[in-house]
Coordinates of C-alpha atoms in Angstrom, one line a residue:
M1 CA 37.2 56.7 8.0
I2 CA 37.7 55.7 3.9
E3 CA 37.4 52.3 5.2
E4 CA 35.1 52.4 7.7
G5 CA 32.8 53.7 5.7
S6 CA 33.4 50.8 3.6
K7 CA 32.8 48.0 6.5
S8 CA 29.5 49.6 7.6
S9 CA 28.4 49.5 3.7
K10 CA 29.6 45.9 3.5
A11 CA 28.2 44.7 7.0
T12 CA 25.0 46.5 5.4
V13 CA 24.9 44.5 2.1
E14 CA 24.9 41.3 3.6
K15 CA 22.7 41.4 5.6
R16 CA 20.4 42.7 3.7
Q17 CA 21.6 39.6 0.9
L18 CA 19.0 36.9 2.2
F19 CA 17.0 38.6 2.9
M20 CA 17.1 39.2 -0.6
E21 CA 17.6 36.0 -1.8
M22 CA 15.1 34.5 -0.1
R23 CA 12.7 37.9 -1.9
A24 CA 14.0 36.2 -5.7
Q25 CA 11.6 33.2 -5.0
N26 CA 8.7 34.6 -5.3
F27 CA 7.5 33.2 -2.9
D28 CA 4.5 35.9 -2.2
V29 CA 2.7 34.2 -5.6
I30 CA 1.9 31.7 -2.4
R31 CA -1.8 32.4 -1.2
L32 CA -1.9 30.8 1.4
S33 CA 0.3 32.2 4.3
T34 CA 1.1 28.7 6.5
Y35 CA 3.1 27.8 3.5
R36 CA 4.4 30.7 2.7
T37 CA 5.4 31.1 5.9
A38 CA 7.3 27.4 6.5
C39 CA 8.7 28.0 2.4
K40 CA 10.2 30.9 3.4
L41 CA 12.0 29.5 7.1
R42 CA 12.4 27.1 5.1
F43 CA 14.9 28.5 2.4
V44 CA 16.3 30.1 4.9
Q45 CA 17.4 26.9 7.5
K46 CA 18.8 25.3 3.5
R47 CA 20.8 28.9 2.7
C48 CA 22.1 28.5 5.7
N49 CA 22.7 25.2 6.5
L50 CA 20.9 25.2 9.5
H51 CA 19.2 21.7 8.1
L52 CA 22.3 20.2 8.2
V53 CA 23.3 20.4 11.7
D54 CA 21.0 18.5 14.1
V55 CA 19.4 19.0 17.5
W56 CA 21.6 16.7 19.4
N57 CA 24.7 18.7 17.8
M58 CA 23.0 22.4 18.9
I59 CA 22.4 21.1 22.7
E60 CA 26.2 19.1 22.7
A61 CA 27.5 22.7 21.6
F62 CA 25.1 25.3 23.8
R63 CA 27.0 22.9 26.2
D64 CA 30.7 23.0 25.6
N65 CA 30.0 26.6 24.4
G66 CA 28.6 27.1 28.1
L67 CA 25.5 28.8 27.9
S68 CA 24.3 25.9 30.0
T69 CA 25.7 27.9 32.7
L70 CA 24.2 31.3 32.2
D71 CA 20.1 32.1 32.9
H72 CA 17.9 33.0 30.3
N73 CA 17.9 36.2 30.2
A74 CA 21.5 36.6 30.1
E75 CA 23.0 39.1 26.8
I76 CA 25.7 37.7 25.5
N77 CA 26.8 40.9 23.2
V78 CA 27.7 39.7 18.7
S79 CA 30.9 38.5 19.3
R80 CA 30.6 35.6 21.4
L81 CA 27.2 34.9 19.5
E82 CA 30.2 34.4 16.2
T83 CA 32.4 32.2 18.0
I84 CA 29.0 30.0 18.7
L85 CA 27.7 29.8 15.5
S86 CA 31.9 29.3 14.0
S87 CA 31.5 25.7 16.8
I88 CA 28.7 25.1 15.6
F89 CA 29.4 24.6 12.1
Y90 CA 33.2 23.6 12.1
Q91 CA 31.3 20.5 13.7
L92 CA 29.4 20.1 11.8
N93 CA 32.1 20.2 8.3
K94 CA 34.1 17.7 10.2
R95 CA 31.2 15.1 10.6
L96 CA 30.1 15.1 6.8
P97 CA 31.7 13.9 4.0
T98 CA 34.6 15.3 1.9
T99 CA 32.7 16.2 -1.3
H100 CA 30.0 17.7 1.0
Q101 CA 32.0 19.8 3.1
I102 CA 30.6 23.9 3.0
N103 CA 31.7 26.8 3.5
V104 CA 31.8 28.1 7.3
E105 CA 32.2 31.0 6.8
Q106 CA 29.3 32.3 5.0
S107 CA 27.4 30.3 6.4
I108 CA 28.3 31.7 9.8
G109 CA 27.4 35.3 8.4
L110 CA 24.1 34.8 6.9
L111 CA 22.6 33.6 10.0
L112 CA 24.6 35.6 12.1
N113 CA 23.2 38.5 10.1
F114 CA 19.5 37.1 10.3
M115 CA 19.6 36.4 13.9
V116 CA 20.5 40.2 14.8
A117 CA 18.3 41.1 11.8
T118 CA 15.7 39.1 13.9
Y119 CA 15.8 39.7 17.4
D120 CA 18.0 43.1 18.0
S121 CA 16.4 45.1 16.1
E122 CA 16.5 47.9 18.2
G123 CA 20.6 47.7 17.3
H124 CA 21.9 46.8 20.3
G125 CA 24.8 44.3 20.4
K126 CA 23.7 41.5 22.6
L127 CA 21.3 38.7 22.7
T128 CA 19.8 37.4 25.0
V129 CA 20.8 33.5 26.0
F130 CA 17.2 32.2 25.9
S131 CA 16.9 34.1 22.7
M132 CA 19.2 31.9 20.6
K133 CA 18.0 28.6 22.5
S134 CA 15.1 29.0 20.8
M135 CA 15.4 30.0 17.3
L136 CA 19.0 27.6 17.3
S137 CA 16.4 24.3 18.2
T138 CA 13.4 25.8 16.2
M139 CA 15.8 25.9 12.7
C140 CA 17.6 23.4 13.0
G141 CA 17.3 19.5 11.7
G142 CA 15.7 16.9 13.4
K143 CA 12.5 15.8 14.6
I144 CA 10.4 18.2 15.5
V145 CA 8.8 15.1 18.7
D146 CA 12.5 15.2 20.0
K147 CA 12.9 19.6 19.4
L148 CA 10.0 19.6 21.8
R149 CA 11.5 17.8 23.7
Y150 CA 13.7 20.0 23.5
I151 CA 11.6 23.5 24.7
F152 CA 9.7 21.6 27.3
S153 CA 12.1 20.9 29.2
Q154 CA 13.9 25.1 28.4
I155 CA 10.1 26.1 29.8
S156 CA 9.7 23.3 32.7
D157 CA 10.3 24.1 36.7
S158 CA 11.8 21.4 38.4
S159 CA 8.4 18.3 38.9
G160 CA 8.6 18.6 35.2
T161 CA 5.1 20.8 34.8
M162 CA 5.9 23.9 31.9
V163 CA 5.4 26.7 33.7
F164 CA 2.8 28.9 31.4
A165 CA 5.6 32.2 31.2
K166 CA 7.7 31.0 30.0
F167 CA 6.1 29.2 27.3
D168 CA 4.7 32.4 26.9
Q169 CA 7.8 34.2 26.6
F170 CA 9.1 31.3 24.3
L171 CA 6.1 32.2 22.5
R172 CA 7.7 35.5 22.0
E173 CA 10.5 34.7 20.6
V174 CA 10.5 32.5 18.0
L175 CA 7.2 34.2 16.6
K176 CA 10.7 36.4 15.8
L177 CA 10.8 34.2 13.5
P178 CA 7.0 34.2 11.0
T179 CA 7.8 39.0 11.7
A180 CA 11.0 38.5 10.5
V181 CA 9.9 36.7 7.1
F182 CA 7.4 39.5 6.6
E183 CA 4.8 37.3 8.1
G184 CA 4.0 39.4 11.4
P185 CA 0.3 39.5 10.4
S186 CA 0.1 36.4 9.6
F187 CA 1.7 34.8 12.6
G188 CA 2.9 37.1 14.7
Y189 CA 2.8 36.8 19.4
T190 CA -0.5 38.7 20.6
E191 CA -1.4 38.0 24.3
H192 CA -3.7 35.3 24.1
S193 CA -1.7 33.5 22.0
V194 CA -0.6 30.7 25.5
R195 CA -4.2 30.3 25.8
T196 CA -5.7 29.9 22.5
C197 CA -2.4 27.0 22.4
F198 CA -4.4 25.6 26.2
P199 CA -7.5 26.8 26.7
Q200 CA -8.9 25.0 29.1
Q201 CA -5.7 22.8 30.8
K202 CA -4.2 23.5 34.4
K203 CA -0.9 21.2 34.7
I204 CA 1.5 21.2 31.3
L205 CA 3.1 18.0 31.2
L206 CA 5.6 16.8 29.2
N207 CA 2.7 15.0 27.1
T208 CA 0.3 17.2 27.2
F209 CA 2.2 19.8 25.9
L210 CA 3.6 17.1 23.2
D211 CA 0.1 16.0 22.0
V212 CA -0.9 19.7 21.2
M213 CA 2.4 20.6 19.2
M214 CA 1.6 17.8 17.6
A215 CA -2.0 17.3 17.1
D216 CA -3.7 18.0 13.5
P217 CA -4.2 21.0 13.5
P218 CA -1.9 22.1 16.0
P219 CA -2.2 25.8 17.5
Q220 CA -3.1 27.5 14.8
C221 CA -0.2 30.2 16.1
L222 CA 2.6 27.7 15.7
V223 CA 0.8 25.6 12.3
W224 CA 4.1 26.5 10.2
L225 CA 6.5 24.1 12.7
P226 CA 5.0 21.1 11.3
L227 CA 4.3 22.1 7.6
M228 CA 7.6 23.3 7.7
H229 CA 9.0 19.7 9.3
R230 CA 7.0 18.0 6.7
L231 CA 8.1 20.1 4.0
A232 CA 11.7 18.9 4.3
N233 CA 10.7 15.0 5.1
V234 CA 8.8 16.0 0.8
E235 CA 10.8 17.6 -1.2
N236 CA 12.1 14.9 -3.2
V237 CA 8.8 12.6 -3.0
F238 CA 8.1 11.3 -6.0
H239 CA 3.7 10.3 -7.7
P240 CA 3.9 9.6 -10.6
V241 CA -0.6 11.3 -11.2
E242 CA -1.1 14.1 -13.6
C243 CA -1.6 17.1 -12.6
S244 CA -5.7 18.3 -13.3
Y245 CA -4.0 22.6 -13.7
C246 CA -0.5 22.5 -15.4
R247 CA -1.2 18.6 -17.0
S248 CA 3.0 17.8 -15.8
E249 CA 3.2 14.0 -16.0
S250 CA 4.9 14.2 -12.3
M251 CA 4.0 15.6 -9.3
M252 CA 7.6 16.0 -6.4
G253 CA 6.7 17.4 -2.9
F254 CA 3.1 17.5 -1.9
R255 CA 0.1 15.7 -3.7
Y256 CA -3.7 17.3 -4.0
R257 CA -6.4 15.6 -4.0
C258 CA -10.4 16.7 -4.0
Q259 CA -12.3 15.6 -1.5
Q260 CA -16.1 16.4 -4.9
C261 CA -14.2 16.2 -8.5
H262 CA -13.3 12.7 -9.4
G263 CA -9.6 11.6 -10.2
Y264 CA -8.9 15.7 -9.3
Q265 CA -5.4 16.2 -8.2
L266 CA -2.7 18.6 -8.2
C267 CA 0.5 19.6 -7.8
Q268 CA 2.4 21.7 -4.6
N269 CA 3.1 24.8 -7.2
C270 CA -1.0 25.1 -8.5
F271 CA -2.6 24.4 -5.6
W272 CA -0.2 26.8 -3.3
R273 CA -0.9 29.8 -5.9
G274 CA -4.7 29.0 -6.2
H275 CA -4.9 27.8 -10.2
A276 CA -8.7 25.8 -10.8
S277 CA -9.2 24.6 -13.9
G278 CA -13.1 22.8 -15.3
P279 CA -15.8 22.6 -11.7
H280 CA -13.3 22.2 -10.4
S281 CA -12.9 25.7 -7.7
N282 CA -10.6 26.4 -4.9
Q283 CA -13.6 27.0 -2.2
H284 CA -13.3 23.3 -2.3
Q285 CA -12.2 21.1 0.5
M286 CA -8.8 20.2 -0.5
K287 CA -6.9 16.8 0.9
E288 CA -3.2 16.7 1.0
H289 CA -0.6 13.1 -0.1
S290 CA 2.7 13.5 1.3
S291 CA 3.6 9.5 -0.7
W292 CA 2.3 8.4 -3.6
K293 CA 0.4 4.6 -2.8
S294 CA -0.8 2.0 -5.3
P295 CA -4.7 1.3 -6.4
A296 CA -3.1 -3.0 -5.0
K297 CA -2.2 -0.7 -1.7
K298 CA -4.4 1.4 -1.4
L299 CA -7.6 -1.7 -1.6
S300 CA -4.8 -3.8 0.9
H301 CA -5.0 -2.4 3.5
A302 CA -8.2 -0.3 3.2
I303 CA -9.4 -4.3 3.6
S304 CA -6.7 -5.0 7.2
K305 CA -8.2 -1.7 8.8
S306 CA -11.9 -2.6 8.0
L307 CA -10.7 -6.2 9.3
G308 CA -8.7 -5.2 11.7
C309 CA -6.1 -5.7 11.3
V310 CA -4.3 -1.7 11.2
P311 CA -4.5 0.4 14.0
I312 CA -6.5 3.2 13.8
G313 CA -5.6 7.0 15.2
E314 CA -1.9 5.4 16.1
P315 CA -0.4 8.4 18.2
P316 CA 2.0 11.1 17.0
H317 CA 4.7 10.1 19.4
P318 CA 5.7 7.5 22.2
V319 CA 4.3 8.0 25.0
F320 CA 7.6 9.4 28.3
P321 CA 7.2 9.0 31.3
E322 CA 6.4 12.4 33.5
A323 CA 8.1 12.5 36.5
A324 CA 11.2 14.1 35.6
E325 CA 14.6 14.0 34.8
R326 CA 17.7 14.1 36.1
P327 CA 19.8 16.5 34.2
Q328 CA 23.3 15.4 34.4
D329 CA 26.1 18.6 33.5
L330 CA 29.3 17.2 32.0
A331 CA 31.4 19.6 32.9
H332 CA 31.4 19.0 36.8
P333 CA 30.5 14.7 35.4
T334 CA 31.7 14.0 39.7
Q335 CA 28.1 15.8 40.4
L336 CA 24.3 15.2 39.8
K337 CA 22.6 19.1 40.2
P338 CA 19.0 18.8 40.1
V339 CA 17.0 20.1 37.6
S340 CA 16.9 24.2 37.8
N341 CA 14.6 27.5 35.9
N342 CA 17.9 27.7 33.6
M343 CA 20.3 24.1 34.0
N344 CA 18.1 21.7 31.8
D345 CA 19.5 21.6 28.5
T346 CA 21.2 17.5 29.2
I347 CA 17.2 16.3 30.0
L348 CA 17.0 14.7 27.8
M349 CA 20.2 12.5 28.1
S350 CA 20.3 11.3 30.8
S351 CA 20.1 7.6 32.1
G352 CA 17.1 7.0 33.4
A353 CA 15.2 7.2 30.2
P354 CA 12.5 3.9 30.2
T355 CA 13.7 0.9 27.4
S356 CA 10.4 2.0 24.9
T357 CA 12.0 4.8 24.0
K358 CA 15.5 4.4 23.6
S359 CA 15.0 4.4 19.5
T360 CA 12.8 7.6 19.4
L361 CA 15.8 8.4 22.3
E362 CA 18.7 7.9 20.2
S363 CA 20.6 10.1 17.3
P364 CA 21.5 10.1 14.3
S365 CA 25.5 10.7 15.2
R366 CA 27.8 8.2 16.5
L367 CA 28.8 11.6 18.8
D368 CA 25.8 12.1 20.6
E369 CA 25.7 8.3 21.5
E370 CA 29.6 8.5 23.0
H371 CA 28.1 12.0 24.7
R372 CA 25.2 9.9 26.2
L373 CA 27.9 6.8 27.7
I374 CA 29.5 9.7 29.2
A375 CA 26.7 11.3 30.8
R376 CA 25.4 7.1 32.3
Y377 CA 28.9 6.9 32.7
A378 CA 29.2 10.5 35.1
A379 CA 26.3 9.5 36.9
R380 CA 27.1 5.8 37.6
L381 CA 30.7 7.5 39.3
A382 CA 28.2 10.4 40.8
A383 CA 26.1 7.2 42.3
E384 CA 29.2 5.9 43.3
A385 CA 31.0 9.4 44.8
S386 CA 27.3 9.9 47.2
N387 CA 26.9 5.9 48.3
S388 CA 31.1 6.1 49.2
T389 CA 30.4 8.0 52.4
Q390 CA 26.8 6.2 53.1
C391 CA 28.8 2.3 52.7
P392 CA 30.5 0.5 55.4
P393 CA 34.2 -0.2 54.0
T394 CA 33.0 -3.2 54.5
D395 CA 30.4 -3.5 51.8
L396 CA 32.9 -1.2 49.8
S397 CA 35.0 -4.7 50.2
F398 CA 32.6 -6.9 49.1
N399 CA 31.5 -4.8 46.1
F400 CA 35.7 -4.1 45.9
D401 CA 36.0 -8.2 45.9
A402 CA 32.3 -9.0 44.1
N403 CA 32.8 -7.1 41.1
K404 CA 37.0 -8.6 40.9
Q405 CA 35.3 -12.3 40.5
Q406 CA 33.4 -10.7 38.3
R407 CA 35.9 -9.7 36.2
Q408 CA 37.8 -12.9 36.3
L409 CA 35.1 -14.8 35.3
I410 CA 34.4 -13.1 31.6
A411 CA 38.2 -13.8 31.5
E412 CA 37.6 -16.9 31.4
L413 CA 34.5 -17.2 29.6
E414 CA 36.1 -15.0 27.1
N415 CA 39.5 -17.9 27.2
K416 CA 37.2 -20.5 26.3
N417 CA 35.0 -18.0 23.9
R418 CA 38.7 -17.5 21.4
E419 CA 39.2 -21.7 22.1
I420 CA 36.5 -22.6 21.1
L421 CA 36.2 -20.4 18.1
Q422 CA 40.4 -21.5 17.2
E423 CA 39.1 -25.7 17.5
I424 CA 36.0 -24.5 15.1
Q425 CA 38.6 -22.8 12.4
R426 CA 40.9 -26.0 12.8
L427 CA 37.9 -28.2 12.2
R428 CA 36.6 -26.2 9.3
L429 CA 39.9 -25.3 7.6
E430 CA 41.2 -29.6 7.8
H431 CA 37.5 -30.9 6.6
E432 CA 37.6 -28.4 3.6
Q433 CA 40.9 -29.7 2.4
A434 CA 39.7 -33.1 2.9
S435 CA 37.2 -31.9 -0.1
Q436 CA 39.3 -30.5 -2.3
P437 CA 40.6 -32.5 -4.6
T438 CA 43.9 -33.3 -4.7
P439 CA 46.9 -31.7 -6.8
E440 CA 47.2 -34.7 -9.3
K441 CA 44.1 -35.0 -9.6
A442 CA 43.3 -31.0 -10.4
Q443 CA 46.7 -31.2 -13.3
Q444 CA 44.7 -33.8 -15.4
N445 CA 43.9 -32.4 -18.5
P446 CA 39.7 -32.5 -19.4
T447 CA 40.6 -32.5 -22.9
L448 CA 42.3 -36.2 -22.9
L449 CA 40.2 -37.7 -20.4
A450 CA 36.9 -36.3 -23.0
E451 CA 38.8 -38.4 -25.6
L452 CA 39.8 -40.9 -22.9
R453 CA 36.5 -41.6 -22.9
L454 CA 35.5 -41.2 -26.1
L455 CA 37.4 -43.6 -27.5
R456 CA 36.3 -46.7 -24.9
H457 CA 33.4 -45.6 -25.6
R458 CA 33.8 -46.8 -29.6
K459 CA 36.0 -49.3 -28.7
D460 CA 33.3 -50.9 -27.4
E461 CA 31.5 -50.3 -29.9
L462 CA 33.2 -51.8 -32.3
E463 CA 33.0 -55.7 -30.8
K464 CA 30.3 -55.2 -29.9
R465 CA 29.7 -55.0 -34.2
M466 CA 32.1 -57.6 -34.3
S467 CA 30.3 -60.0 -32.2
A468 CA 27.9 -59.8 -34.8
L469 CA 29.7 -59.7 -37.3
Q470 CA 30.5 -63.4 -36.1
E471 CA 27.1 -64.8 -34.9
S472 CA 26.6 -64.0 -38.5
R473 CA 29.1 -65.2 -40.2
R474 CA 27.7 -68.9 -38.5
E475 CA 24.5 -68.6 -39.9
L476 CA 26.6 -68.3 -43.2
M477 CA 28.1 -71.3 -42.7
V478 CA 25.3 -73.5 -41.7
Q479 CA 23.2 -72.1 -44.6
L480 CA 26.2 -73.0 -46.7
E481 CA 26.2 -76.7 -45.4
G482 CA 22.1 -77.2 -46.5
L483 CA 23.4 -75.5 -50.0
M484 CA 26.7 -78.7 -49.7
R485 CA 23.6 -81.0 -49.0
L486 CA 21.7 -80.6 -52.1
L487 CA 24.6 -80.7 -54.6
K488 CA 25.3 -83.7 -53.4
A489 CA 21.0 -85.3 -53.8
Q490 CA 21.6 -84.1 -57.9
T491 CA 25.1 -85.0 -58.5
G492 CA 24.1 -87.7 -56.3
G493 CA 27.9 -88.3 -54.7
S494 CA 30.8 -86.3 -52.8
P495 CA 32.0 -84.1 -55.7
H496 CA 35.6 -84.9 -56.9
S497 CA 38.7 -83.1 -55.9
S498 CA 40.6 -80.6 -58.6
P499 CA 44.2 -81.0 -58.6
S500 CA 44.4 -77.3 -58.8
H501 CA 42.7 -76.4 -55.1
S502 CA 43.5 -80.4 -53.2
A503 CA 45.6 -78.3 -50.2
S504 CA 43.2 -78.0 -47.7
C505 CA 41.7 -74.4 -47.1
T506 CA 42.4 -72.7 -44.3
M507 CA 40.9 -69.8 -43.3
P508 CA 41.2 -68.8 -39.1
M509 CA 39.2 -65.9 -37.9
P510 CA 39.5 -65.0 -34.4
I511 CA 36.0 -64.8 -32.2
R512 CA 35.3 -62.4 -30.0
S513 CA 33.1 -62.3 -26.1
T514 CA 30.3 -59.8 -26.1
S515 CA 31.9 -59.3 -22.9
A516 CA 34.3 -56.0 -23.6
G517 CA 37.4 -55.0 -24.2
S518 CA 38.3 -59.1 -24.3
T519 CA 39.6 -60.3 -27.2
P520 CA 40.6 -64.3 -27.1
T521 CA 42.3 -66.1 -30.0
H522 CA 40.9 -68.6 -31.2
T523 CA 41.5 -71.8 -33.7
P524 CA 39.5 -72.0 -36.9
Q525 CA 37.3 -75.4 -36.1
D526 CA 36.3 -73.4 -32.5
C527 CA 35.2 -70.1 -35.5
L528 CA 32.9 -73.1 -37.5
A529 CA 31.6 -76.0 -34.7
G530 CA 28.2 -76.6 -34.7
V531 CA 28.9 -76.8 -39.3
G532 CA 28.4 -80.3 -40.5
D533 CA 31.9 -82.0 -42.6
D534 CA 30.0 -81.0 -45.6
V535 CA 30.7 -77.6 -45.7
L536 CA 34.7 -78.7 -44.5
D537 CA 35.4 -80.8 -46.4
A538 CA 34.2 -78.8 -50.0
F539 CA 36.6 -76.6 -48.2
S540 CA 39.5 -79.1 -48.1
Q541 CA 38.5 -81.4 -51.7
G542 CA 38.3 -80.6 -54.7
V543 CA 33.7 -78.9 -55.6
P544 CA 32.7 -78.0 -59.4
R545 CA 34.4 -75.0 -60.3
N546 CA 31.8 -72.4 -60.0
L547 CA 30.1 -73.5 -56.8
R548 CA 34.0 -73.6 -55.6
N549 CA 34.9 -70.5 -56.7
D550 CA 31.1 -68.8 -55.3
L551 CA 31.2 -69.8 -52.2
L552 CA 34.9 -68.7 -52.2
V553 CA 34.1 -65.5 -53.0
A554 CA 30.9 -65.7 -50.1
A555 CA 34.1 -66.6 -47.2
D556 CA 36.6 -63.9 -48.2
S557 CA 34.4 -60.9 -47.5
I558 CA 34.2 -62.0 -45.1
T559 CA 37.1 -63.0 -43.5
N560 CA 38.3 -59.0 -45.5
T561 CA 34.9 -57.8 -43.4
M562 CA 36.4 -59.7 -40.3
S563 CA 39.9 -58.2 -40.9
S564 CA 38.5 -54.6 -41.2
L565 CA 37.0 -54.7 -38.2
V566 CA 40.1 -56.3 -36.2
K567 CA 42.7 -53.9 -37.2
E568 CA 40.2 -51.1 -36.1
L569 CA 40.1 -52.4 -33.5
H570 CA 43.8 -52.6 -32.8
S571 CA 44.1 -48.9 -33.8
V572 CA 41.4 -47.8 -31.3
D573 CA 43.4 -50.4 -28.6
D574 CA 46.8 -48.5 -29.5
G575 CA 45.0 -44.4 -29.0
L576 CA 43.6 -45.7 -25.8
E577 CA 47.3 -46.9 -25.4
D578 CA 48.9 -43.6 -26.5
E579 CA 46.4 -41.7 -24.1
E580 CA 46.3 -43.3 -21.4
V581 CA 51.2 -42.8 -21.7
N582 CA 50.7 -39.7 -22.7
M583 CA 48.0 -39.2 -18.9
R584 CA 50.1 -40.7 -17.0
N585 CA 53.5 -38.9 -18.2
G586 CA 51.8 -35.4 -17.7
R587 CA 51.1 -36.6 -14.1
D588 CA 53.5 -36.9 -10.9
K589 CA 53.6 -40.5 -10.5
V590 CA 49.7 -40.5 -10.7
S591 CA 48.6 -44.7 -9.8
A592 CA 47.4 -45.8 -13.9
P593 CA 43.5 -45.5 -14.1
R594 CA 41.4 -48.4 -13.8
H595 CA 41.3 -51.4 -16.9
Y596 CA 38.2 -52.2 -18.5
G597 CA 39.2 -55.4 -19.1
N598 CA 42.1 -58.0 -20.3
R599 CA 43.7 -57.1 -22.5
H600 CA 44.4 -59.4 -25.7
S601 CA 47.0 -59.7 -27.8
T602 CA 44.6 -59.6 -32.0
P603 CA 45.4 -61.9 -34.4
S604 CA 46.9 -60.1 -38.4
F605 CA 45.4 -62.0 -41.5

């Protein structure tokens, strides 16, 4: 008896846990009932982790648990409801990454207690199938257009026309959600709710149903449903604008701009609580913004809109075919069953959807895509099975042969494609190998190459300098000849020889050609070509001591300069040869570098 009492008290605490947490959020301070209801239901959705379950996954769970074969008015007990919720959340954890796993047991307990408190207030311990489908398809995640399409499949007949009695039943069930969060006086069910949604229409098809439910504004009894989806979309939207009341420098969520007060904007917390300052009043009309656009973007959009570049009044949803689609029961893939009043769960997965609506029919997960492919394949098998009884054997054999030929052709094309790809890969590798440098080139030291270039450049400079000095020497010798003529005119005869300088003074000087890299050796007569005999005689015979000494000093200075240049050039040549030897030793039998001209020996002085 004590254990039973503790279990009942624990169950009572679990039933009240979700409502206690919701009241702790203090949603009742929101002055507008629409926002208050949407915030409360959004809290329940996130607290139970229903926002992580897409509507396509929910439809799949209904089918896997056999709810597609049950009548809408059939009742299920709480234990089976718990089993269905367990399969939903355990499949959710399989799809989520390991870092975002949820507490399955806690989610099951919170959602189960909320559903029992909402749809089994009298304590019978049973819920109808339609109640569970309406609640889970409304509170799960996903696009609102997909939810409304599924709901329409549950309340329409085989011709694709809405049944008003079933829509009235849907309103009864879905409007229990605002009542469960203590918003029944604002959004409770009334007998006139159906006619307030469709006051004039008599035949409601899918597109008409979507137009009414997704209009701006939507029906008054369901105005909280699209607002709940907008809340989910703007939870992480940032607005770099200052609130005119709380002076917060940024806003998260909705942003509200006054249509009368210039530049007056409120964050969602201040607007929901009715805060106002200055000349602004709560009676002023406010415009809700769910995104932020810079002034430049607003101006460009306004200009494009005025020029007709932006379409005005885009439809809130794509246009779907009016004809009813044939659902597929994957429990028996070889059979196609017509649309009935209680077997419309898979109407959205049929293969009759047009190409233009492919993007809206795609599931966010790969698992849903696989199920749709399986459904299409099942429909094809069923069509072939139904046609097999009508087609003669010759047609079947013809189809088989045609399919076999097509498969052979596909195989041949795939082989050719594979060969072409291999050939392309081979040519690409050959091109890469030809364009890449050889290993011998890669082994060269870039530092040695740089030094070699520097030495060759230095050698060229020295050769040019030596050529210039040779030309200067030639000009100097010509000037010496003029001096000797002047001396002969003053003394009246040729100078006498001196015994101390009777020996001839020869000065072998190499003259380098102007071409870089060639250093030919010349005789003294070649270097003094064009100089008069008087100068030559002055150096071969005796002259006055002072004049001869001056000329000898000048000649020795020129000779020393030329000798130093020749030695430096010789050292440069030796350095070039050493560098080339080192580079040849560092390579594995690499061809010798190109020589810059013919190299000759330079005479020493």
